[in-house]
PDB file of C-alpha atoms in Angstrom:
ATOM      1  CA  MET A   1      55.313 -71.051 -83.308  1.00 51.00           C
ATOM      2  CA  MET A   2      51.994 -72.418 -84.554  1.00 48.00           C
ATOM      3  CA  LYS A   3      51.948 -74.941 -81.723  1.00 49.00           C
ATOM      4  CA  MET A   4      52.418 -72.170 -79.159  1.00 50.00           C
ATOM      5  CA  LYS A   5      49.527 -70.154 -80.668  1.00 49.00           C
ATOM      6  CA  CYS A   6      47.347 -73.274 -80.696  1.00 49.00           C
ATOM      7  CA  ALA A   7      48.190 -74.020 -77.059  1.00 50.00           C
ATOM      8  CA  ALA A   8      47.432 -70.418 -76.081  1.00 49.00           C
ATOM      9  CA  GLY A   9      44.086 -70.615 -77.873  1.00 51.00           C
ATOM     10  CA  ILE A  10      43.140 -73.846 -76.114  1.00 51.00           C
ATOM     11  CA  PHE A  11      44.161 -72.342 -72.756  1.00 50.00           C
ATOM     12  CA  GLY A  12      41.996 -69.267 -73.469  1.00 52.00           C
ATOM     13  CA  ILE A  13      38.962 -71.432 -74.254  1.00 51.00           C
ATOM     14  CA  PHE A  14      39.598 -73.381 -71.046  1.00 51.00           C
ATOM     15  CA  LEU A  15      39.614 -70.142 -68.986  1.00 52.00           C
ATOM     16  CA  PHE A  16      36.405 -68.981 -70.717  1.00 52.00           C
ATOM     17  CA  LEU A  17      34.607 -72.242 -69.902  1.00 51.00           C
ATOM     18  CA  LEU A  18      35.910 -72.162 -66.333  1.00 53.00           C
ATOM     19  CA  ASN A  19      34.562 -68.611 -65.915  1.00 56.00           C
ATOM     20  CA  LEU A  20      31.133 -69.639 -67.234  1.00 49.00           C
ATOM     21  CA  THR A  21      31.036 -72.544 -64.772  1.00 50.00           C
ATOM     22  CA  THR A  22      32.017 -70.288 -61.860  1.00 49.00           C
ATOM     23  CA  ASN A  23      29.386 -67.676 -62.771  1.00 50.00           C
ATOM     24  CA  ALA A  24      26.748 -70.378 -63.096  1.00 45.00           C
ATOM     25  CA  GLN A  25      27.599 -71.594 -59.608  1.00 48.00           C
ATOM     26  CA  GLU A  26      27.486 -68.039 -58.199  1.00 47.00           C
ATOM     27  CA  THR A  27      24.050 -67.325 -59.685  1.00 46.00           C
ATOM     28  CA  LYS A  28      22.549 -70.596 -58.503  1.00 55.00           C
ATOM     29  CA  THR A  29      19.121 -70.036 -56.939  1.00 58.00           C
ATOM     30  CA  SER A  30      17.650 -71.709 -53.875  1.00 61.00           C
ATOM     31  CA  ALA A  31      14.016 -72.290 -53.001  1.00 69.00           C
ATOM     32  CA  ILE A  32      12.359 -70.893 -49.860  1.00 72.00           C
ATOM     33  CA  ASP A  33      10.002 -73.358 -48.226  1.00 81.00           C
ATOM     34  CA  PRO A  34       6.648 -71.682 -47.464  1.00 86.00           C
ATOM     35  CA  TYR A  35       4.875 -71.877 -44.141  1.00 88.00           C
ATOM     36  CA  ARG A  36       1.505 -73.679 -44.177  1.00 92.00           C
ATOM     37  CA  LEU A  37      -1.396 -71.786 -42.665  1.00 93.00           C
ATOM     38  CA  ALA A  38      -5.088 -72.637 -42.306  1.00 94.00           C
ATOM     39  CA  ILE A  39      -7.739 -69.914 -42.242  1.00 94.00           C
ATOM     40  CA  THR A  40     -11.521 -69.997 -42.033  1.00 93.00           C
ATOM     41  CA  PHE A  41     -14.639 -68.132 -43.146  1.00 92.00           C
ATOM     42  CA  ALA A  42     -16.173 -67.158 -39.800  1.00 90.00           C
ATOM     43  CA  LYS A  43     -13.032 -66.030 -37.939  1.00 91.00           C
ATOM     44  CA  THR A  44     -10.229 -63.555 -38.607  1.00 92.00           C
ATOM     45  CA  THR A  45      -6.621 -64.729 -38.356  1.00 93.00           C
ATOM     46  CA  ASN A  46      -4.124 -62.120 -37.144  1.00 92.00           C
ATOM     47  CA  LEU A  47      -0.471 -62.340 -38.176  1.00 92.00           C
ATOM     48  CA  ILE A  48       1.693 -60.131 -35.954  1.00 89.00           C
ATOM     49  CA  PHE A  49       5.002 -59.276 -37.646  1.00 86.00           C
ATOM     50  CA  PRO A  50       8.067 -57.822 -35.884  1.00 82.00           C
ATOM     51  CA  TYR A  51       8.326 -54.983 -38.418  1.00 80.00           C
ATOM     52  CA  ALA A  52       5.956 -52.802 -40.442  1.00 81.00           C
ATOM     53  CA  ILE A  53       4.420 -54.488 -43.491  1.00 83.00           C
ATOM     54  CA  LYS A  54       5.706 -53.053 -46.766  1.00 82.00           C
ATOM     55  CA  SER A  55       4.133 -55.345 -49.381  1.00 85.00           C
ATOM     56  CA  ILE A  56       1.310 -57.908 -49.579  1.00 89.00           C
ATOM     57  CA  ASP A  57       0.478 -60.248 -52.451  1.00 90.00           C
ATOM     58  CA  LYS A  58      -2.287 -62.847 -52.361  1.00 90.00           C
ATOM     59  CA  GLY A  59      -2.674 -65.611 -54.909  1.00 89.00           C
ATOM     60  CA  SER A  60      -6.482 -65.705 -55.013  1.00 90.00           C
ATOM     61  CA  ARG A  61      -9.519 -63.445 -54.692  1.00 88.00           C
ATOM     62  CA  ASP A  62     -10.946 -66.022 -52.311  1.00 91.00           C
ATOM     63  CA  ILE A  63      -8.659 -64.627 -49.624  1.00 91.00           C
ATOM     64  CA  LEU A  64      -9.516 -61.393 -47.795  1.00 92.00           C
ATOM     65  CA  VAL A  65      -6.411 -59.563 -46.597  1.00 91.00           C
ATOM     66  CA  GLN A  66      -5.921 -56.184 -44.918  1.00 89.00           C
ATOM     67  CA  LYS A  67      -3.604 -54.421 -42.508  1.00 86.00           C
ATOM     68  CA  ALA A  68      -5.270 -53.737 -39.168  1.00 83.00           C
ATOM     69  CA  ILE A  69      -6.598 -50.166 -39.073  1.00 76.00           C
ATOM     70  CA  GLY A  70      -4.034 -47.773 -37.656  1.00 72.00           C
ATOM     71  CA  VAL A  71      -1.421 -50.530 -37.205  1.00 75.00           C
ATOM     72  CA  GLU A  72       1.522 -51.207 -39.510  1.00 80.00           C
ATOM     73  CA  ASN A  73       2.620 -54.699 -38.427  1.00 85.00           C
ATOM     74  CA  VAL A  74      -0.618 -56.680 -38.030  1.00 88.00           C
ATOM     75  CA  LEU A  75      -2.111 -58.481 -41.031  1.00 91.00           C
ATOM     76  CA  GLN A  76      -5.686 -59.776 -40.902  1.00 92.00           C
ATOM     77  CA  LEU A  77      -6.691 -62.805 -42.995  1.00 93.00           C
ATOM     78  CA  LYS A  78     -10.073 -64.345 -43.664  1.00 93.00           C
ATOM     79  CA  ALA A  79     -11.522 -66.780 -46.171  1.00 93.00           C
ATOM     80  CA  GLY A  80     -13.736 -65.070 -48.742  1.00 90.00           C
ATOM     81  CA  ARG A  81     -15.622 -68.318 -49.266  1.00 91.00           C
ATOM     82  CA  GLN A  82     -15.667 -71.755 -47.722  1.00 93.00           C
ATOM     83  CA  ASP A  83     -13.489 -74.592 -49.057  1.00 93.00           C
ATOM     84  CA  PHE A  84     -11.418 -72.379 -51.368  1.00 94.00           C
ATOM     85  CA  ALA A  85      -8.697 -73.980 -53.459  1.00 94.00           C
ATOM     86  CA  GLU A  86      -5.173 -73.942 -52.022  1.00 95.00           C
ATOM     87  CA  THR A  87      -3.421 -70.644 -52.681  1.00 95.00           C
ATOM     88  CA  ASN A  88      -0.500 -68.587 -51.394  1.00 95.00           C
ATOM     89  CA  LEU A  89       0.356 -65.324 -49.669  1.00 94.00           C
ATOM     90  CA  THR A  90       3.589 -63.302 -49.721  1.00 92.00           C
ATOM     91  CA  VAL A  91       4.474 -60.583 -47.202  1.00 90.00           C
ATOM     92  CA  VAL A  92       7.540 -58.325 -47.182  1.00 86.00           C
ATOM     93  CA  THR A  93       8.349 -56.332 -44.039  1.00 81.00           C
ATOM     94  CA  ALA A  94      10.314 -53.133 -43.489  1.00 73.00           C
ATOM     95  CA  ASP A  95      13.487 -54.978 -42.456  1.00 71.00           C
ATOM     96  CA  GLY A  96      13.589 -56.681 -45.872  1.00 75.00           C
ATOM     97  CA  SER A  97      12.374 -60.098 -44.706  1.00 81.00           C
ATOM     98  CA  LEU A  98      10.139 -62.108 -47.031  1.00 86.00           C
ATOM     99  CA  TYR A  99       7.448 -64.391 -45.608  1.00 90.00           C
ATOM    100  CA  SER A 100       5.799 -66.976 -47.864  1.00 91.00           C
ATOM    101  CA  TYR A 101       2.629 -68.850 -46.900  1.00 93.00           C
ATOM    102  CA  VAL A 102       0.560 -71.631 -48.462  1.00 95.00           C
ATOM    103  CA  LEU A 103      -3.059 -71.116 -47.407  1.00 94.00           C
ATOM    104  CA  ASN A 104      -5.710 -73.796 -46.996  1.00 95.00           C
ATOM    105  CA  TYR A 105      -9.264 -73.774 -45.687  1.00 95.00           C
ATOM    106  CA  SER A 106     -10.215 -75.192 -42.302  1.00 93.00           C
ATOM    107  CA  GLU A 107     -13.422 -74.928 -40.297  1.00 92.00           C
ATOM    108  CA  GLN A 108     -11.383 -74.975 -37.093  1.00 91.00           C
ATOM    109  CA  PRO A 109      -7.871 -73.538 -37.613  1.00 90.00           C
ATOM    110  CA  THR A 110      -5.386 -74.349 -34.852  1.00 85.00           C
ATOM    111  CA  GLY A 111      -4.528 -70.702 -34.171  1.00 84.00           C
ATOM    112  CA  ILE A 112      -5.974 -67.305 -35.069  1.00 89.00           C
ATOM    113  CA  ASN A 113      -3.474 -64.984 -33.340  1.00 91.00           C
ATOM    114  CA  ILE A 114       0.001 -65.824 -34.603  1.00 90.00           C
ATOM    115  CA  LYS A 115       3.137 -63.928 -33.610  1.00 87.00           C
ATOM    116  CA  VAL A 116       5.634 -64.179 -36.441  1.00 85.00           C
ATOM    117  CA  GLN A 117       9.222 -64.436 -35.286  1.00 71.00           C
ATOM    118  CA  ASN A 118      11.801 -62.139 -36.820  1.00 54.00           C
ATOM    119  CA  ALA A 119      12.917 -63.485 -40.208  1.00 47.00           C
ATOM    120  CA  GLN A 120      10.944 -66.671 -39.613  1.00 46.00           C
ATOM    121  CA  LEU A 121      11.629 -67.965 -43.097  1.00 47.00           C
ATOM    122  CA  THR A 122      14.542 -65.837 -44.279  1.00 47.00           C
ATOM    123  CA  PRO A 123      17.339 -65.410 -41.717  1.00 46.00           C
ATOM    124  CA  ASN A 124      18.930 -62.743 -43.938  1.00 52.00           C
ATOM    125  CA  PRO A 125      16.903 -59.867 -45.449  1.00 55.00           C
ATOM    126  CA  LEU A 126      16.010 -60.480 -49.098  1.00 55.00           C
ATOM    127  CA  ALA A 127      14.177 -57.325 -50.110  1.00 53.00           C
ATOM    128  CA  VAL A 128      16.152 -54.157 -50.830  1.00 53.00           C
ATOM    129  CA  PHE A 129      14.251 -50.876 -50.637  1.00 50.00           C
ATOM    130  CA  THR A 130      15.075 -47.533 -52.198  1.00 51.00           C
ATOM    131  CA  PRO A 131      16.387 -45.347 -49.374  1.00 51.00           C
ATOM    132  CA  ASP A 132      13.993 -42.558 -48.384  1.00 55.00           C
ATOM    133  CA  ALA A 133      15.793 -40.692 -45.631  1.00 51.00           C
ATOM    134  CA  THR A 134      13.298 -37.817 -45.687  1.00 66.00           C
ATOM    135  CA  THR A 135      10.279 -40.042 -45.009  1.00 74.00           C
ATOM    136  CA  ASP A 136      12.146 -42.000 -42.324  1.00 75.00           C
ATOM    137  CA  LEU A 137      13.182 -38.768 -40.583  1.00 83.00           C
ATOM    138  CA  ILE A 138       9.645 -37.353 -40.622  1.00 87.00           C
ATOM    139  CA  GLN A 139       8.213 -40.602 -39.274  1.00 86.00           C
ATOM    140  CA  GLY A 140      10.835 -40.685 -36.531  1.00 86.00           C
ATOM    141  CA  ASN A 141      10.008 -37.112 -35.517  1.00 90.00           C
ATOM    142  CA  ALA A 142       6.275 -37.915 -35.561  1.00 90.00           C
ATOM    143  CA  ASP A 143       6.913 -40.827 -33.186  1.00 89.00           C
ATOM    144  CA  LYS A 144       8.633 -38.410 -30.772  1.00 91.00           C
ATOM    145  CA  VAL A 145       5.819 -35.846 -31.026  1.00 92.00           C
ATOM    146  CA  ALA A 146       3.149 -38.491 -30.336  1.00 91.00           C
ATOM    147  CA  VAL A 147       4.384 -39.003 -26.768  1.00 90.00           C
ATOM    148  CA  LYS A 148       5.002 -35.335 -25.940  1.00 91.00           C
ATOM    149  CA  ARG A 149       3.131 -33.765 -23.035  1.00 90.00           C
ATOM    150  CA  LYS A 150       0.385 -31.271 -23.757  1.00 91.00           C
ATOM    151  CA  SER A 151       1.892 -27.853 -24.546  1.00 91.00           C
ATOM    152  CA  VAL A 152      -1.016 -25.997 -26.218  1.00 90.00           C
ATOM    153  CA  ARG A 153      -4.225 -25.071 -24.415  1.00 89.00           C
ATOM    154  CA  GLY A 154      -7.607 -23.762 -25.416  1.00 88.00           C
ATOM    155  CA  ILE A 155      -7.758 -25.013 -29.015  1.00 93.00           C
ATOM    156  CA  LYS A 156     -10.469 -27.652 -29.199  1.00 92.00           C
ATOM    157  CA  LYS A 157     -13.977 -28.255 -30.505  1.00 93.00           C
ATOM    158  CA  SER A 158     -16.619 -30.821 -29.564  1.00 92.00           C
ATOM    159  CA  ALA A 159     -20.084 -31.850 -30.703  1.00 90.00           C
ATOM    160  CA  TYR A 160     -22.334 -34.801 -29.879  1.00 91.00           C
ATOM    161  CA  GLY A 161     -19.707 -36.520 -27.767  1.00 93.00           C
ATOM    162  CA  VAL A 162     -16.872 -36.153 -30.317  1.00 94.00           C
ATOM    163  CA  GLU A 163     -13.921 -33.852 -29.666  1.00 95.00           C
ATOM    164  CA  ILE A 164     -10.771 -32.750 -31.483  1.00 95.00           C
ATOM    165  CA  GLU A 165      -8.055 -30.932 -29.505  1.00 95.00           C
ATOM    166  CA  LEU A 166      -4.690 -29.530 -30.527  1.00 95.00           C
ATOM    167  CA  LYS A 167      -2.237 -30.656 -27.830  1.00 95.00           C
ATOM    168  CA  GLY A 168       1.044 -29.465 -29.311  1.00 94.00           C
ATOM    169  CA  MET A 169       2.845 -27.825 -32.253  1.00 95.00           C
ATOM    170  CA  PHE A 170       6.433 -28.586 -33.153  1.00 95.00           C
ATOM    171  CA  VAL A 171       8.861 -27.707 -35.919  1.00 93.00           C
ATOM    172  CA  GLU A 172      12.011 -29.380 -37.212  1.00 91.00           C
ATOM    173  CA  GLU A 173      13.860 -28.204 -40.311  1.00 84.00           C
ATOM    174  CA  ASP A 174      11.139 -27.327 -42.868  1.00 86.00           C
ATOM    175  CA  VAL A 175       8.401 -29.521 -41.387  1.00 92.00           C
ATOM    176  CA  MET A 176       5.712 -28.687 -38.811  1.00 93.00           C
ATOM    177  CA  TYR A 177       4.125 -31.341 -36.608  1.00 95.00           C
ATOM    178  CA  PHE A 178       0.637 -30.996 -35.112  1.00 95.00           C
ATOM    179  CA  GLN A 179      -0.271 -33.263 -32.208  1.00 95.00           C
ATOM    180  CA  PHE A 180      -4.033 -33.867 -31.967  1.00 95.00           C
ATOM    181  CA  GLU A 181      -6.175 -35.849 -29.580  1.00 94.00           C
ATOM    182  CA  PHE A 182      -9.433 -37.301 -30.900  1.00 94.00           C
ATOM    183  CA  LYS A 183     -12.099 -38.358 -28.405  1.00 94.00           C
ATOM    184  CA  ASN A 184     -15.391 -40.140 -28.937  1.00 94.00           C
ATOM    185  CA  LEU A 185     -17.477 -40.376 -25.780  1.00 94.00           C
ATOM    186  CA  SER A 186     -20.604 -41.445 -27.659  1.00 93.00           C
ATOM    187  CA  ALA A 187     -21.839 -44.983 -28.347  1.00 93.00           C
ATOM    188  CA  LEU A 188     -21.466 -44.474 -32.119  1.00 92.00           C
ATOM    189  CA  ASN A 189     -18.248 -44.967 -34.028  1.00 93.00           C
ATOM    190  CA  TYR A 190     -17.043 -41.855 -35.874  1.00 93.00           C
ATOM    191  CA  ASP A 191     -15.989 -42.728 -39.429  1.00 92.00           C
ATOM    192  CA  ILE A 192     -13.629 -40.033 -40.685  1.00 91.00           C
ATOM    193  CA  LYS A 193     -14.427 -38.771 -44.167  1.00 90.00           C
ATOM    194  CA  THR A 194     -11.763 -36.066 -44.351  1.00 90.00           C
ATOM    195  CA  LEU A 195      -9.140 -34.518 -42.119  1.00 92.00           C
ATOM    196  CA  ARG A 196      -8.394 -31.321 -44.004  1.00 92.00           C
ATOM    197  CA  PHE A 197      -5.825 -28.551 -43.440  1.00 93.00           C
ATOM    198  CA  PHE A 198      -6.097 -25.204 -45.165  1.00 92.00           C
ATOM    199  CA  ILE A 199      -5.597 -21.443 -44.870  1.00 91.00           C
ATOM    200  CA  LYS A 200      -8.580 -19.184 -45.465  1.00 88.00           C
ATOM    201  CA  ASP A 201      -9.692 -15.580 -45.040  1.00 83.00           C
ATOM    202  CA  LYS A 202     -10.891 -14.661 -41.561  1.00 77.00           C
ATOM    203  CA  LYS A 203     -13.812 -12.723 -43.001  1.00 71.00           C
ATOM    204  CA  LYS A 204     -15.386 -13.091 -46.411  1.00 62.00           C
ATOM    205  CA  SER A 205     -15.803  -9.775 -48.237  1.00 57.00           C
ATOM    206  CA  ARG A 206     -18.990  -9.255 -50.188  1.00 58.00           C
ATOM    207  CA  ARG A 207     -16.992  -7.961 -53.143  1.00 54.00           C
ATOM    208  CA  THR A 208     -14.344 -10.687 -53.323  1.00 52.00           C
ATOM    209  CA  ALA A 209     -14.442 -14.460 -53.299  1.00 55.00           C
ATOM    210  CA  SER A 210     -13.142 -16.247 -50.210  1.00 60.00           C
ATOM    211  CA  GLN A 211      -9.675 -17.690 -50.786  1.00 71.00           C
ATOM    212  CA  GLU A 212      -8.670 -21.112 -49.454  1.00 80.00           C
ATOM    213  CA  ILE A 213      -5.210 -22.673 -49.727  1.00 86.00           C
ATOM    214  CA  ASP A 214      -5.042 -26.402 -49.025  1.00 89.00           C
ATOM    215  CA  ILE A 215      -2.033 -27.776 -47.162  1.00 90.00           C
ATOM    216  CA  LYS A 216      -1.301 -31.398 -47.991  1.00 89.00           C
ATOM    217  CA  PRO A 217       0.113 -33.553 -45.142  1.00 90.00           C
ATOM    218  CA  LEU A 218       3.523 -35.103 -45.672  1.00 88.00           C
ATOM    219  CA  PHE A 219       2.829 -37.836 -43.135  1.00 89.00           C
ATOM    220  CA  VAL A 220       0.058 -38.895 -40.736  1.00 89.00           C
ATOM    221  CA  LEU A 221       0.810 -41.010 -37.663  1.00 88.00           C
ATOM    222  CA  GLY A 222      -2.163 -42.712 -36.038  1.00 87.00           C
ATOM    223  CA  ASN A 223      -5.632 -43.843 -37.024  1.00 85.00           C
ATOM    224  CA  GLY A 224      -6.986 -41.339 -39.524  1.00 82.00           C
ATOM    225  CA  LYS A 225      -9.948 -43.493 -40.553  1.00 87.00           C
ATOM    226  CA  ILE A 226     -12.112 -44.016 -37.485  1.00 90.00           C
ATOM    227  CA  ILE A 227     -12.608 -42.846 -33.909  1.00 92.00           C
ATOM    228  CA  ARG A 228     -14.182 -45.784 -32.148  1.00 91.00           C
ATOM    229  CA  SER A 229     -16.917 -45.286 -29.560  1.00 92.00           C
ATOM    230  CA  ASN A 230     -15.816 -44.566 -25.994  1.00 92.00           C
ATOM    231  CA  SER A 231     -12.176 -44.130 -26.969  1.00 92.00           C
ATOM    232  CA  GLU A 232      -9.462 -41.527 -27.399  1.00 92.00           C
ATOM    233  CA  GLN A 233      -6.414 -41.509 -29.638  1.00 92.00           C
ATOM    234  CA  VAL A 234      -3.449 -39.352 -30.611  1.00 93.00           C
ATOM    235  CA  VAL A 235      -2.877 -38.388 -34.254  1.00 93.00           C
ATOM    236  CA  VAL A 236       0.246 -36.545 -35.429  1.00 93.00           C
ATOM    237  CA  VAL A 237       0.183 -34.716 -38.761  1.00 93.00           C
ATOM    238  CA  ALA A 238       3.344 -33.462 -40.487  1.00 92.00           C
ATOM    239  CA  VAL A 239       2.966 -30.630 -43.011  1.00 92.00           C
ATOM    240  CA  PRO A 240       5.398 -28.356 -44.878  1.00 90.00           C
ATOM    241  CA  LYS A 241       6.454 -25.338 -42.787  1.00 89.00           C
ATOM    242  CA  PHE A 242       4.255 -22.279 -43.344  1.00 88.00           C
ATOM    243  CA  THR A 243       3.159 -18.938 -41.905  1.00 84.00           C
ATOM    244  CA  ILE A 244      -0.209 -17.243 -42.282  1.00 85.00           C
ATOM    245  CA  PRO A 245      -0.752 -14.017 -44.275  1.00 79.00           C
ATOM    246  CA  ASN A 246      -2.546 -11.102 -42.632  1.00 76.00           C
ATOM    247  CA  LYS A 247      -6.323 -11.426 -42.228  1.00 80.00           C
ATOM    248  CA  GLN A 248      -6.151 -15.191 -42.732  1.00 86.00           C
ATOM    249  CA  VAL A 249      -6.327 -18.183 -40.394  1.00 89.00           C
ATOM    250  CA  PHE A 250      -5.165 -21.802 -40.400  1.00 92.00           C
ATOM    251  CA  LYS A 251      -8.082 -24.239 -40.250  1.00 93.00           C
ATOM    252  CA  VAL A 252      -8.261 -27.925 -39.325  1.00 94.00           C
ATOM    253  CA  GLN A 253     -11.474 -29.578 -40.455  1.00 93.00           C
ATOM    254  CA  LEU A 254     -12.702 -32.996 -39.331  1.00 93.00           C
ATOM    255  CA  GLN A 255     -15.711 -34.323 -41.258  1.00 92.00           C
ATOM    256  CA  GLU A 256     -17.773 -37.416 -40.526  1.00 92.00           C
ATOM    257  CA  ASP A 257     -18.596 -39.880 -43.293  1.00 90.00           C
ATOM    258  CA  ASN A 258     -22.387 -40.113 -43.733  1.00 87.00           C
ATOM    259  CA  GLY A 259     -22.925 -37.960 -40.661  1.00 84.00           C
ATOM    260  CA  GLY A 260     -23.222 -34.429 -39.360  1.00 86.00           C
ATOM    261  CA  ARG A 261     -20.698 -34.338 -36.510  1.00 91.00           C
ATOM    262  CA  ASN A 262     -18.297 -32.014 -38.333  1.00 93.00           C
ATOM    263  CA  LEU A 263     -15.672 -30.107 -36.325  1.00 93.00           C
ATOM    264  CA  ASP A 264     -13.111 -27.447 -37.173  1.00 91.00           C
ATOM    265  CA  LEU A 265     -10.313 -25.661 -35.349  1.00 92.00           C
ATOM    266  CA  SER A 266      -8.947 -22.186 -36.047  1.00 91.00           C
ATOM    267  CA  ILE A 267      -5.267 -21.516 -35.332  1.00 90.00           C
ATOM    268  CA  GLY A 268      -3.884 -17.990 -35.597  1.00 86.00           C
ATOM    269  CA  ASN A 269      -0.429 -16.826 -36.619  1.00 85.00           C
ATOM    270  CA  LYS A 270       0.615 -16.057 -33.023  1.00 86.00           C
ATOM    271  CA  LYS A 271       0.045 -19.691 -32.061  1.00 88.00           C
ATOM    272  CA  ILE A 272       1.920 -20.921 -35.124  1.00 90.00           C
ATOM    273  CA  PHE A 273       4.998 -18.877 -34.151  1.00 88.00           C
ATOM    274  CA  ARG A 274       4.990 -20.521 -30.700  1.00 90.00           C
ATOM    275  CA  ALA A 275       5.714 -23.952 -32.124  1.00 91.00           C
ATOM    276  CA  ASP A 276       8.389 -25.770 -30.113  1.00 91.00           C
ATOM    277  CA  ARG A 277      11.487 -27.515 -31.387  1.00 91.00           C
ATOM    278  CA  ILE A 278      11.558 -31.314 -31.172  1.00 90.00           C
ATOM    279  CA  GLN A 279      14.108 -32.444 -28.611  1.00 79.00           C
TER     280      GLN A 279
END
């Protein structure tokens, strides 16, 4: 009887050790070889990814990194100083792919516009994102609105060669989408300080203070930072669904940074109720 118990104990220890070995093999890690990239001080290197950039991490302050203005999948790199020490860069894109780079300095890099192939370094997605169906749905609707034909007329303002025009209003579920066109026919870039949305009283009474209710955008599609000279662009803004109380008006205010070319649009309740469905 004792021998049987002893044998059972030995067999149990054997199974325990076998399980540890199996788990160790399953959790074995593998290294991802980085891609070597040379950048310089006097030129900007553009990395064009197949998906929107979700995360950027640089290993040194000597590297200047930014997403191209108004674009989600182009990363711009530049050396902050000449002959910097070797460092690294990590980029994660919306499809979950991870791209790892070792950066070195070169006066004459071999290429400055580099199209990154899908999952260049990681054939299977590595990053796992928290699902955000609401944000994805709003962005998808904004993409549809951006290419819609003009459906609203007569709501625009211009000054000194800069113009803002409301081209369309759409609604889906509890979200409203405003399709704007920004134009800059002047030779001066228009740096946007604020693009504000609010409801205010049509007329300010002498006895009461004017009331303003800010409406915070849920999502903005397009370049909301600058209107370059001699250009035009479409910007779609998604906001929570609303209606306007009596004697009030919906205002859109575009203000220039360090400038005086400030524009505003007034949109009445009748126009708001004419918003189209997204199809």
